[in-house]
PDB file of C-alpha atoms in Angstrom:
ATOM      1  CA  MET A 109       0.000   0.000   0.000  1.00 45.00           C
ATOM      2  CA  LYS A 110       1.388   3.414  -0.991  1.00 58.00           C
ATOM      3  CA  LEU A 111       1.582   5.966   1.774  1.00 67.00           C
ATOM      4  CA  ASN A 112       0.491   9.475   0.840  1.00 86.00           C
ATOM      5  CA  THR A 113       3.050  12.132   1.617  1.00 92.00           C
ATOM      6  CA  LYS A 114       2.053  14.782   4.133  1.00 94.00           C
ATOM      7  CA  TYR A 115       3.759  18.138   3.807  1.00 96.00           C
ATOM      8  CA  VAL A 116       4.001  19.713   7.234  1.00 97.00           C
ATOM      9  CA  GLY A 117       4.640  23.432   7.691  1.00 97.00           C
ATOM     10  CA  LEU A 118       5.830  24.549  11.110  1.00 97.00           C
ATOM     11  CA  ASP A 119       5.916  28.124  12.351  1.00 96.00           C
ATOM     12  CA  VAL A 120       8.395  27.872  15.207  1.00 97.00           C
ATOM     13  CA  SER A 121       8.662  30.360  18.050  1.00 95.00           C
ATOM     14  CA  LYS A 122      10.390  30.229  21.412  1.00 94.00           C
ATOM     15  CA  GLU A 123       7.490  28.604  23.268  1.00 96.00           C
ATOM     16  CA  THR A 124       5.107  27.233  20.631  1.00 97.00           C
ATOM     17  CA  ILE A 125       4.971  25.642  17.196  1.00 97.00           C
ATOM     18  CA  ALA A 126       2.026  26.260  14.858  1.00 97.00           C
ATOM     19  CA  VAL A 127       1.389  23.213  12.646  1.00 97.00           C
ATOM     20  CA  ALA A 128      -0.283  22.997   9.225  1.00 97.00           C
ATOM     21  CA  ILE A 129      -0.599  20.029   6.878  1.00 96.00           C
ATOM     22  CA  ALA A 130      -0.924  19.828   3.108  1.00 95.00           C
ATOM     23  CA  ASP A 131      -1.754  16.348   1.833  1.00 92.00           C
ATOM     24  CA  GLU A 132      -0.659  15.189  -1.600  1.00 89.00           C
ATOM     25  CA  GLY A 133      -2.985  16.449  -4.280  1.00 83.00           C
ATOM     26  CA  ARG A 134      -4.817  19.709  -4.644  1.00 82.00           C
ATOM     27  CA  GLU A 135      -6.723  19.964  -1.374  1.00 85.00           C
ATOM     28  CA  ALA A 136      -6.236  23.124   0.621  1.00 88.00           C
ATOM     29  CA  SER A 137      -3.755  23.084   3.481  1.00 89.00           C
ATOM     30  CA  ARG A 138      -5.317  22.808   6.891  1.00 94.00           C
ATOM     31  CA  PHE A 139      -4.252  24.181  10.224  1.00 96.00           C
ATOM     32  CA  TRP A 140      -3.632  21.304  12.613  1.00 96.00           C
ATOM     33  CA  GLY A 141      -3.077  23.313  15.793  1.00 96.00           C
ATOM     34  CA  THR A 142      -0.404  24.645  18.099  1.00 96.00           C
ATOM     35  CA  ILE A 143       1.925  22.608  20.303  1.00 97.00           C
ATOM     36  CA  THR A 144       4.517  23.551  22.881  1.00 97.00           C
ATOM     37  CA  ASN A 145       8.081  23.774  21.630  1.00 96.00           C
ATOM     38  CA  THR A 146       9.379  20.702  23.483  1.00 96.00           C
ATOM     39  CA  GLU A 147      10.882  17.423  22.315  1.00 96.00           C
ATOM     40  CA  ALA A 148       8.036  15.421  23.855  1.00 97.00           C
ATOM     41  CA  ALA A 149       5.346  17.485  22.101  1.00 97.00           C
ATOM     42  CA  VAL A 150       7.154  17.279  18.751  1.00 97.00           C
ATOM     43  CA  ARG A 151       7.639  13.507  19.077  1.00 97.00           C
ATOM     44  CA  LYS A 152       3.948  13.042  19.952  1.00 97.00           C
ATOM     45  CA  LEU A 153       2.864  15.240  17.025  1.00 97.00           C
ATOM     46  CA  MET A 154       4.977  13.344  14.514  1.00 96.00           C
ATOM     47  CA  LYS A 155       3.592   9.999  15.719  1.00 95.00           C
ATOM     48  CA  GLN A 156       0.041  11.343  15.314  1.00 95.00           C
ATOM     49  CA  LEU A 157       0.702  12.642  11.810  1.00 93.00           C
ATOM     50  CA  GLY A 158       2.003   9.389  10.384  1.00 89.00           C
ATOM     51  CA  GLU A 159       4.992   7.237   9.595  1.00 89.00           C
ATOM     52  CA  PRO A 160       8.373   8.984   9.240  1.00 85.00           C
ATOM     53  CA  GLY A 161       8.559   7.926   5.586  1.00 87.00           C
ATOM     54  CA  GLN A 162       5.376   9.766   4.681  1.00 91.00           C
ATOM     55  CA  LEU A 163       6.199  13.072   6.398  1.00 95.00           C
ATOM     56  CA  GLN A 164       8.106  15.958   4.863  1.00 96.00           C
ATOM     57  CA  VAL A 165       8.520  18.803   7.313  1.00 97.00           C
ATOM     58  CA  CYS A 166       9.697  22.359   6.752  1.00 97.00           C
ATOM     59  CA  TYR A 167      10.121  25.416   8.917  1.00 97.00           C
ATOM     60  CA  GLU A 168      11.486  28.912   8.531  1.00 95.00           C
ATOM     61  CA  ALA A 169      15.043  29.597   9.687  1.00 94.00           C
ATOM     62  CA  GLY A 170      15.068  31.945  12.640  1.00 92.00           C
ATOM     63  CA  PRO A 171      16.349  32.651  16.126  1.00 92.00           C
ATOM     64  CA  THR A 172      15.489  29.157  17.379  1.00 92.00           C
ATOM     65  CA  GLY A 173      18.363  27.721  15.351  1.00 91.00           C
ATOM     66  CA  TYR A 174      18.619  24.189  14.023  1.00 95.00           C
ATOM     67  CA  PHE A 175      17.767  22.143  17.100  1.00 95.00           C
ATOM     68  CA  LEU A 176      14.359  21.142  15.704  1.00 97.00           C
ATOM     69  CA  TYR A 177      15.907  20.128  12.371  1.00 97.00           C
ATOM     70  CA  ARG A 178      18.436  17.877  14.089  1.00 97.00           C
ATOM     71  CA  TYR A 179      15.810  16.422  16.408  1.00 97.00           C
ATOM     72  CA  LEU A 180      13.473  15.527  13.533  1.00 97.00           C
ATOM     73  CA  LEU A 181      16.351  13.793  11.745  1.00 96.00           C
ATOM     74  CA  THR A 182      16.931  11.618  14.829  1.00 96.00           C
ATOM     75  CA  LEU A 183      13.258  10.595  14.563  1.00 96.00           C
ATOM     76  CA  GLY A 184      13.857   9.594  10.935  1.00 95.00           C
ATOM     77  CA  ILE A 185      11.766  12.457   9.561  1.00 96.00           C
ATOM     78  CA  GLU A 186      12.837  14.426   6.520  1.00 95.00           C
ATOM     79  CA  CYS A 187      13.111  18.123   7.350  1.00 97.00           C
ATOM     80  CA  THR A 188      13.990  21.202   5.320  1.00 97.00           C
ATOM     81  CA  VAL A 189      14.876  24.604   6.761  1.00 98.00           C
ATOM     82  CA  ILE A 190      13.683  27.488   4.597  1.00 97.00           C
ATOM     83  CA  ALA A 191      15.290  30.928   4.338  1.00 94.00           C
ATOM     84  CA  PRO A 192      12.639  33.587   5.099  1.00 92.00           C
ATOM     85  CA  SER A 193      13.955  35.717   2.231  1.00 91.00           C
ATOM     86  CA  LEU A 194      13.224  32.889  -0.250  1.00 87.00           C
ATOM     87  CA  ILE A 195       9.529  32.546   0.654  1.00 89.00           C
ATOM     88  CA  PRO A 196       7.371  34.068  -2.106  1.00 87.00           C
ATOM     89  CA  GLN A 197       5.270  37.028  -0.951  1.00 84.00           C
ATOM     90  CA  LYS A 198       2.068  38.254  -2.586  1.00 81.00           C
ATOM     91  CA  PRO A 199       1.570  42.012  -2.835  1.00 80.00           C
ATOM     92  CA  GLY A 200      -0.652  43.234  -0.026  1.00 75.00           C
ATOM     93  CA  GLU A 201       0.040  40.220   2.186  1.00 74.00           C
ATOM     94  CA  LYS A 202       0.847  42.147   5.352  1.00 73.00           C
ATOM     95  CA  VAL A 203      -0.961  40.380   8.173  1.00 76.00           C
ATOM     96  CA  LYS A 204       1.291  37.673   9.547  1.00 81.00           C
ATOM     97  CA  THR A 205       0.098  35.186  12.121  1.00 90.00           C
ATOM     98  CA  ASP A 206       1.613  31.879  13.188  1.00 91.00           C
ATOM     99  CA  ARG A 207      -1.403  30.070  11.766  1.00 93.00           C
ATOM    100  CA  ARG A 208      -1.207  31.774   8.355  1.00 92.00           C
ATOM    101  CA  ASP A 209       2.552  31.292   8.162  1.00 93.00           C
ATOM    102  CA  ALA A 210       2.301  27.557   8.916  1.00 95.00           C
ATOM    103  CA  ILE A 211      -0.438  27.077   6.291  1.00 95.00           C
ATOM    104  CA  LYS A 212       1.534  29.039   3.714  1.00 95.00           C
ATOM    105  CA  LEU A 213       4.682  26.996   4.398  1.00 96.00           C
ATOM    106  CA  ALA A 214       2.798  23.712   3.976  1.00 96.00           C
ATOM    107  CA  GLN A 215       1.164  24.854   0.704  1.00 95.00           C
ATOM    108  CA  LEU A 216       4.342  26.210  -0.848  1.00 95.00           C
ATOM    109  CA  PHE A 217       6.389  23.203   0.291  1.00 96.00           C
ATOM    110  CA  ARG A 218       3.931  20.803  -1.338  1.00 95.00           C
ATOM    111  CA  ALA A 219       4.047  22.883  -4.540  1.00 94.00           C
ATOM    112  CA  GLY A 220       7.846  22.706  -4.588  1.00 93.00           C
ATOM    113  CA  GLU A 221       8.181  26.484  -4.397  1.00 94.00           C
ATOM    114  CA  LEU A 222      10.453  26.559  -1.346  1.00 94.00           C
ATOM    115  CA  THR A 223      14.209  26.186  -1.384  1.00 91.00           C
ATOM    116  CA  GLY A 224      16.009  24.701   1.577  1.00 95.00           C
ATOM    117  CA  ILE A 225      19.168  26.192   3.018  1.00 95.00           C
ATOM    118  CA  TYR A 226      22.392  24.524   4.079  1.00 96.00           C
ATOM    119  CA  VAL A 227      22.191  23.507   7.717  1.00 96.00           C
ATOM    120  CA  PRO A 228      25.642  23.650   9.309  1.00 96.00           C
ATOM    121  CA  THR A 229      26.977  20.867  11.481  1.00 95.00           C
ATOM    122  CA  GLU A 230      26.936  21.536  15.213  1.00 95.00           C
ATOM    123  CA  GLU A 231      30.701  22.173  15.101  1.00 96.00           C
ATOM    124  CA  ASP A 232      30.375  24.645  12.208  1.00 96.00           C
ATOM    125  CA  GLU A 233      27.507  26.387  13.969  1.00 94.00           C
ATOM    126  CA  ALA A 234      29.491  26.707  17.208  1.00 95.00           C
ATOM    127  CA  LEU A 235      32.480  28.133  15.333  1.00 97.00           C
ATOM    128  CA  ARG A 236      30.249  30.563  13.416  1.00 95.00           C
ATOM    129  CA  ASP A 237      28.626  31.728  16.667  1.00 95.00           C
ATOM    130  CA  LEU A 238      32.060  32.252  18.237  1.00 97.00           C
ATOM    131  CA  VAL A 239      33.275  34.311  15.263  1.00 98.00           C
ATOM    132  CA  ARG A 240      30.062  36.384  15.287  1.00 97.00           C
ATOM    133  CA  ALA A 241      30.387  37.015  19.033  1.00 98.00           C
ATOM    134  CA  ARG A 242      34.010  38.123  18.600  1.00 98.00           C
ATOM    135  CA  GLU A 243      33.078  40.516  15.777  1.00 98.00           C
ATOM    136  CA  ALA A 244      30.217  41.963  17.844  1.00 98.00           C
ATOM    137  CA  ILE A 245      32.553  42.562  20.789  1.00 98.00           C
ATOM    138  CA  LYS A 246      35.093  44.287  18.536  1.00 98.00           C
ATOM    139  CA  GLU A 247      32.353  46.553  17.152  1.00 98.00           C
ATOM    140  CA  ASP A 248      31.115  47.326  20.685  1.00 98.00           C
ATOM    141  CA  ARG A 249      34.668  48.212  21.766  1.00 97.00           C
ATOM    142  CA  GLN A 250      35.108  50.528  18.774  1.00 97.00           C
ATOM    143  CA  ARG A 251      31.756  52.259  19.421  1.00 98.00           C
ATOM    144  CA  THR A 252      32.683  52.746  23.090  1.00 97.00           C
ATOM    145  CA  ARG A 253      36.062  54.233  22.164  1.00 95.00           C
ATOM    146  CA  HIS A 254      34.362  56.667  19.775  1.00 96.00           C
ATOM    147  CA  ARG A 255      31.821  57.596  22.437  1.00 97.00           C
ATOM    148  CA  ILE A 256      34.595  58.341  24.965  1.00 94.00           C
ATOM    149  CA  THR A 257      36.615  60.346  22.423  1.00 93.00           C
ATOM    150  CA  LYS A 258      33.583  62.461  21.431  1.00 96.00           C
ATOM    151  CA  PHE A 259      32.661  63.007  25.095  1.00 95.00           C
ATOM    152  CA  LEU A 260      36.176  64.268  25.862  1.00 93.00           C
ATOM    153  CA  LEU A 261      36.153  66.467  22.753  1.00 93.00           C
ATOM    154  CA  ARG A 262      33.024  68.253  24.053  1.00 96.00           C
ATOM    155  CA  TYR A 263      35.164  69.343  27.015  1.00 93.00           C
ATOM    156  CA  ASN A 264      38.144  70.186  24.787  1.00 93.00           C
ATOM    157  CA  LEU A 265      40.176  67.286  26.157  1.00 91.00           C
ATOM    158  CA  VAL A 266      42.232  66.017  23.235  1.00 91.00           C
ATOM    159  CA  PHE A 267      45.153  63.582  23.400  1.00 90.00           C
ATOM    160  CA  SER A 268      47.962  65.414  21.612  1.00 87.00           C
ATOM    161  CA  GLU A 269      51.067  63.395  22.474  1.00 85.00           C
ATOM    162  CA  LYS A 270      52.748  61.244  19.900  1.00 83.00           C
ATOM    163  CA  GLY A 271      51.706  57.662  20.135  1.00 77.00           C
ATOM    164  CA  LYS A 272      48.954  55.340  19.214  1.00 85.00           C
ATOM    165  CA  LYS A 273      45.446  56.220  20.338  1.00 87.00           C
ATOM    166  CA  TRP A 274      44.310  53.698  22.936  1.00 91.00           C
ATOM    167  CA  GLY A 275      47.901  52.582  23.412  1.00 91.00           C
ATOM    168  CA  THR A 276      49.802  52.686  26.725  1.00 90.00           C
ATOM    169  CA  LYS A 277      50.480  56.462  26.637  1.00 91.00           C
ATOM    170  CA  HIS A 278      46.876  57.230  25.737  1.00 92.00           C
ATOM    171  CA  ARG A 279      45.512  55.063  28.537  1.00 91.00           C
ATOM    172  CA  THR A 280      47.907  56.679  31.022  1.00 90.00           C
ATOM    173  CA  TRP A 281      46.657  60.087  29.856  1.00 92.00           C
ATOM    174  CA  LEU A 282      43.038  58.936  30.272  1.00 91.00           C
ATOM    175  CA  ASN A 283      43.725  57.635  33.786  1.00 92.00           C
ATOM    176  CA  GLY A 284      45.224  61.028  34.708  1.00 91.00           C
ATOM    177  CA  LEU A 285      42.064  62.927  33.808  1.00 88.00           C
ATOM    178  CA  SER A 286      39.929  64.070  36.687  1.00 75.00           C
TER     179      SER A 286
END
């Protein structure tokens, strides 16, 4: 007996997941409901929806990362992460709700109109996060230095000695200000 594929669209947020299903064929997608964003709830949902071989799941990449993707793979369920920028938008489609987003994902996924993104390995993701954190800290440091320099300039306090700004001499000069 051939199993019909179910295309499942998930709108994932920090605490909940909105679920919509589009069966093979031309029927309209239907909203299944909302579950909590926990492993137990996801496992229960997937068992209710069908066999792993008949489910194709997609969700939009976002701040929740790739934990759900990796978890679904451990359950034997095919999952695709979609870049939000690659989801087709109709003109005038401004009202966004979790329900509408899940239904739209399921419909477009069934139609083959969504493109998955590369999901990094856990090691690659950790390295990427470390590099991003380092860059953010460097930018914060630079902004703080500019803020201090502009503050001092308002009071006509300008470092005029030879030497590198923010070097040893400059820091000694800063420490001597009162």
